[in-house]
Amino acid sequence: MKPLITFLLLLAVIIPPKAQTSFCPSDPPSNPYLADTPWPLFHRNNYAQASSCITGPLPGDSLIIKSKTNIRGGTSPWVYLSDQYPNGERVLLYSNSSFVFKFIDDGEQIITIDSLRIDFDVFTSFGWNFLLTNDKIWYTYDPKYDPAEGESTRLFKLSDEDTDDPYSDIVVLDTFDFGDYDINRVQHYTISYDGHIVFHSDNNEEESYGTVGVISQDFELLDTLRYATTADEITNHNAFPIDENNSFYVTTNKRLIRFDWNGSDLSIAWEAPYDFVNDGPTGTFAEGSGTTPTLLGWGPGNDKLVVMSDGHAKNNLLAFWRELPAGWTGRPGMDIHFADSIRIPFAETFDDAFQSIENSPTAFGYDIAIAQYNGFLGYDCENEKGVQKISWDTLNNEFNIAWANDSINMNGVLTYSEGADLVYGSGKESDCNYYYYGLDWQTGEIVLRLLLGPEGTFFDDPFYDAGNNNIIDEEGNIYFPGGNALIKLEIAERQTVSTSPAPQQANPLSLFPNPAHNYLQFKNGTIPREPLQIFDLSGKAVKGWTIEQNQINIQALQSGLYFIKVEQDGQQQLAKFVKL
């Protein structure tokens, strides 16, 4: 179904904006239409990886806990950092079931600049999405859907009254009503690499179809695609990633579907059937896979995968091929796009209403961290525990367990910091206090444990962590939403702690791409004149690499973490890289 689009509109091309700054050389391909900020999306990037190169809090750092409490309109699982304003400041954007907020951290406290009421239904219209694009434009929505009551999902285009002033009010630039196009409730949307809003709607149970569509940022409906579903197929429980080719991946409770957008038309590229429910729970919030699919791998010659968990009683991590590798013949009895699955060690069904794995994987390179969940509506002090890292073996095309830690609960979406080599999250212990954790990415050991405070009531629980994201700003501070609250872990004093097998430099070398499959380069484009060495994690020098045309050829190295050491002008310099 496509509305009449004039010839002029078909010819109109959005002029690409100033490209998003690459905050991390190890990031997937950068989307130029995302905000130029360290954290513009819930899972940070279009690949939904929730990882950053910025060094977050380290075990030796002195940390201060700051909070903004009593936020109206209910809790929110997300907070984003805006583009920089001319004075260098960024604001914090926060959206819950009824309000959108604009906060600023003035160095002393988090203060409210402005708020805007979207609807008046705190309990039944809670949304799970929020989109931040460039030029101080952001989108939120009212997900209510009841045609009998004249209700339909509305998408709001917001900005600043003065886009040069961080303290200016929020203004509504436009509103898009999905009901005008007979589209069911919309919960999930993202930004394509050609600058359009891609959305996915609920299944129409009476007529058995789901809908995906594309809208311009000026709210012109460019195309929609209705695809057949079964009456009991749940199509809209999960958000979805999109890659640089504008292919996006939607999981239902029965299959994974790849949709393609070519700039004018939507199509289905392939679909892979899979029983996401099997023997797992089927309660109120248990609807197949609980996780947003996460993309791994990009560039020529690398494995390109989409990973997520299933909803079985004992959950599995799944991998599907985005692109089939040469010679792949498939797994017996499975769709050709099914790459592998592995039992998640500490993932147990705890309630018929929820999935035991609800929060999405966090990925860096071909490593994936995933944690046990304990529910959205509050959870007990004695709870299910388990955080694990699973690695994809690019040689044998299979998953392996890297480590599993069953001593803690981390109930939100995990965040990985490449600079700190830690994975972060919060959880509740048996003393009914919340703690913030940093786990060593290589071993899973707890190396950072910070007391946040005691649990509260459901409506007054500032450290509540039932699916919140943890964002890292340019200074390494972490922000995360709580119950009607926004929490900041501020680094008051940085104490560098070396985890490397050789002396650490004050100003490390910068390598890219990182992770790398075949070749490494130094950021300044030159190989140091002095001899360099490469060490493995044990501190042992490794051989098999060469220097070719100002690049380091690492094809012969095994996958893993390595360190490069260079001596220049009598000073040792060290850099860390991941070989894929």
Short mmCIF file of C-alpha atoms in Angstrom, two decimals, residues 28 46-49 241-244 247-249 256 258 270 292-299 301-308 317-325 328 331 336-341 361 363 365-368 390-400 580:
data_model
loop_
_atom_site.label_atom_id
_atom_site.label_comp_id
_atom_site.label_asym_id
_atom_site.label_seq_id
_atom_site.Cartn_x
_atom_site.Cartn_y
_atom_site.Cartn_z
CA PRO A 28 29.61 -0.20 13.26
CA ASN A 46 21.59 1.14 14.80
CA TYR A 47 23.19 -2.27 15.35
CA ALA A 48 21.70 -2.24 18.90
CA GLN A 49 25.04 -3.18 20.49
CA PRO A 241 17.98 -2.96 14.43
CA ILE A 242 18.76 -1.64 10.97
CA ASP A 243 22.02 -1.94 9.03
CA GLU A 244 23.83 0.36 6.62
CA SER A 247 17.79 -3.94 5.96
CA PHE A 248 15.97 -4.32 9.27
CA TYR A 249 15.23 -7.40 11.33
CA LEU A 256 12.73 -13.74 12.21
CA ARG A 258 14.48 -9.43 7.18
CA TRP A 270 13.86 -13.66 3.71
CA THR A 292 15.85 -6.65 20.60
CA PRO A 293 17.89 -8.42 17.91
CA THR A 294 21.53 -7.29 17.87
CA LEU A 295 23.73 -7.18 14.77
CA LEU A 296 27.32 -8.46 14.66
CA GLY A 297 29.91 -7.99 11.94
CA TRP A 298 30.31 -5.60 9.02
CA GLY A 299 32.71 -5.01 6.18
CA GLY A 301 35.01 -10.93 4.62
CA ASN A 302 33.45 -10.84 8.10
CA ASP A 303 30.63 -12.97 9.51
CA LYS A 304 27.40 -10.95 9.49
CA LEU A 305 24.91 -12.14 12.10
CA VAL A 306 21.80 -11.15 13.99
CA VAL A 307 21.60 -12.51 17.55
CA MET A 308 18.84 -12.66 20.20
CA LEU A 317 21.14 -17.48 22.53
CA LEU A 318 20.44 -17.66 18.79
CA ALA A 319 22.39 -16.53 15.75
CA PHE A 320 21.00 -16.09 12.23
CA TRP A 321 23.04 -15.24 9.15
CA ARG A 322 22.32 -11.82 7.69
CA GLU A 323 24.40 -12.93 4.72
CA LEU A 324 25.07 -16.62 4.09
CA PRO A 325 28.80 -17.44 4.05
CA TRP A 328 27.19 -22.86 4.19
CA ARG A 331 22.01 -26.92 10.39
CA ILE A 336 19.30 -22.06 6.06
CA HIS A 337 19.69 -18.68 7.83
CA PHE A 338 19.86 -20.33 11.26
CA ALA A 339 23.56 -20.21 12.24
CA ASP A 340 23.70 -21.65 15.77
CA SER A 341 22.20 -21.69 19.26
CA PRO A 361 22.29 -8.70 24.28
CA ALA A 363 27.85 -6.86 21.93
CA GLY A 365 33.16 -7.53 18.20
CA TYR A 366 31.91 -11.11 18.31
CA ASP A 367 31.41 -11.20 22.08
CA ILE A 368 27.92 -10.97 23.58
CA ILE A 390 29.17 -15.86 24.91
CA SER A 391 31.57 -15.61 21.97
CA TRP A 392 31.04 -16.35 18.31
CA ASP A 393 33.77 -18.50 16.79
CA THR A 394 34.28 -17.12 13.27
CA LEU A 395 36.35 -20.12 12.19
CA ASN A 396 33.96 -22.88 13.25
CA ASN A 397 30.70 -20.90 12.95
CA GLU A 398 29.51 -21.64 16.46
CA PHE A 399 28.95 -20.15 19.90
CA ASN A 400 31.19 -20.80 22.90
CA LEU A 580 38.07 -11.02 15.20
#
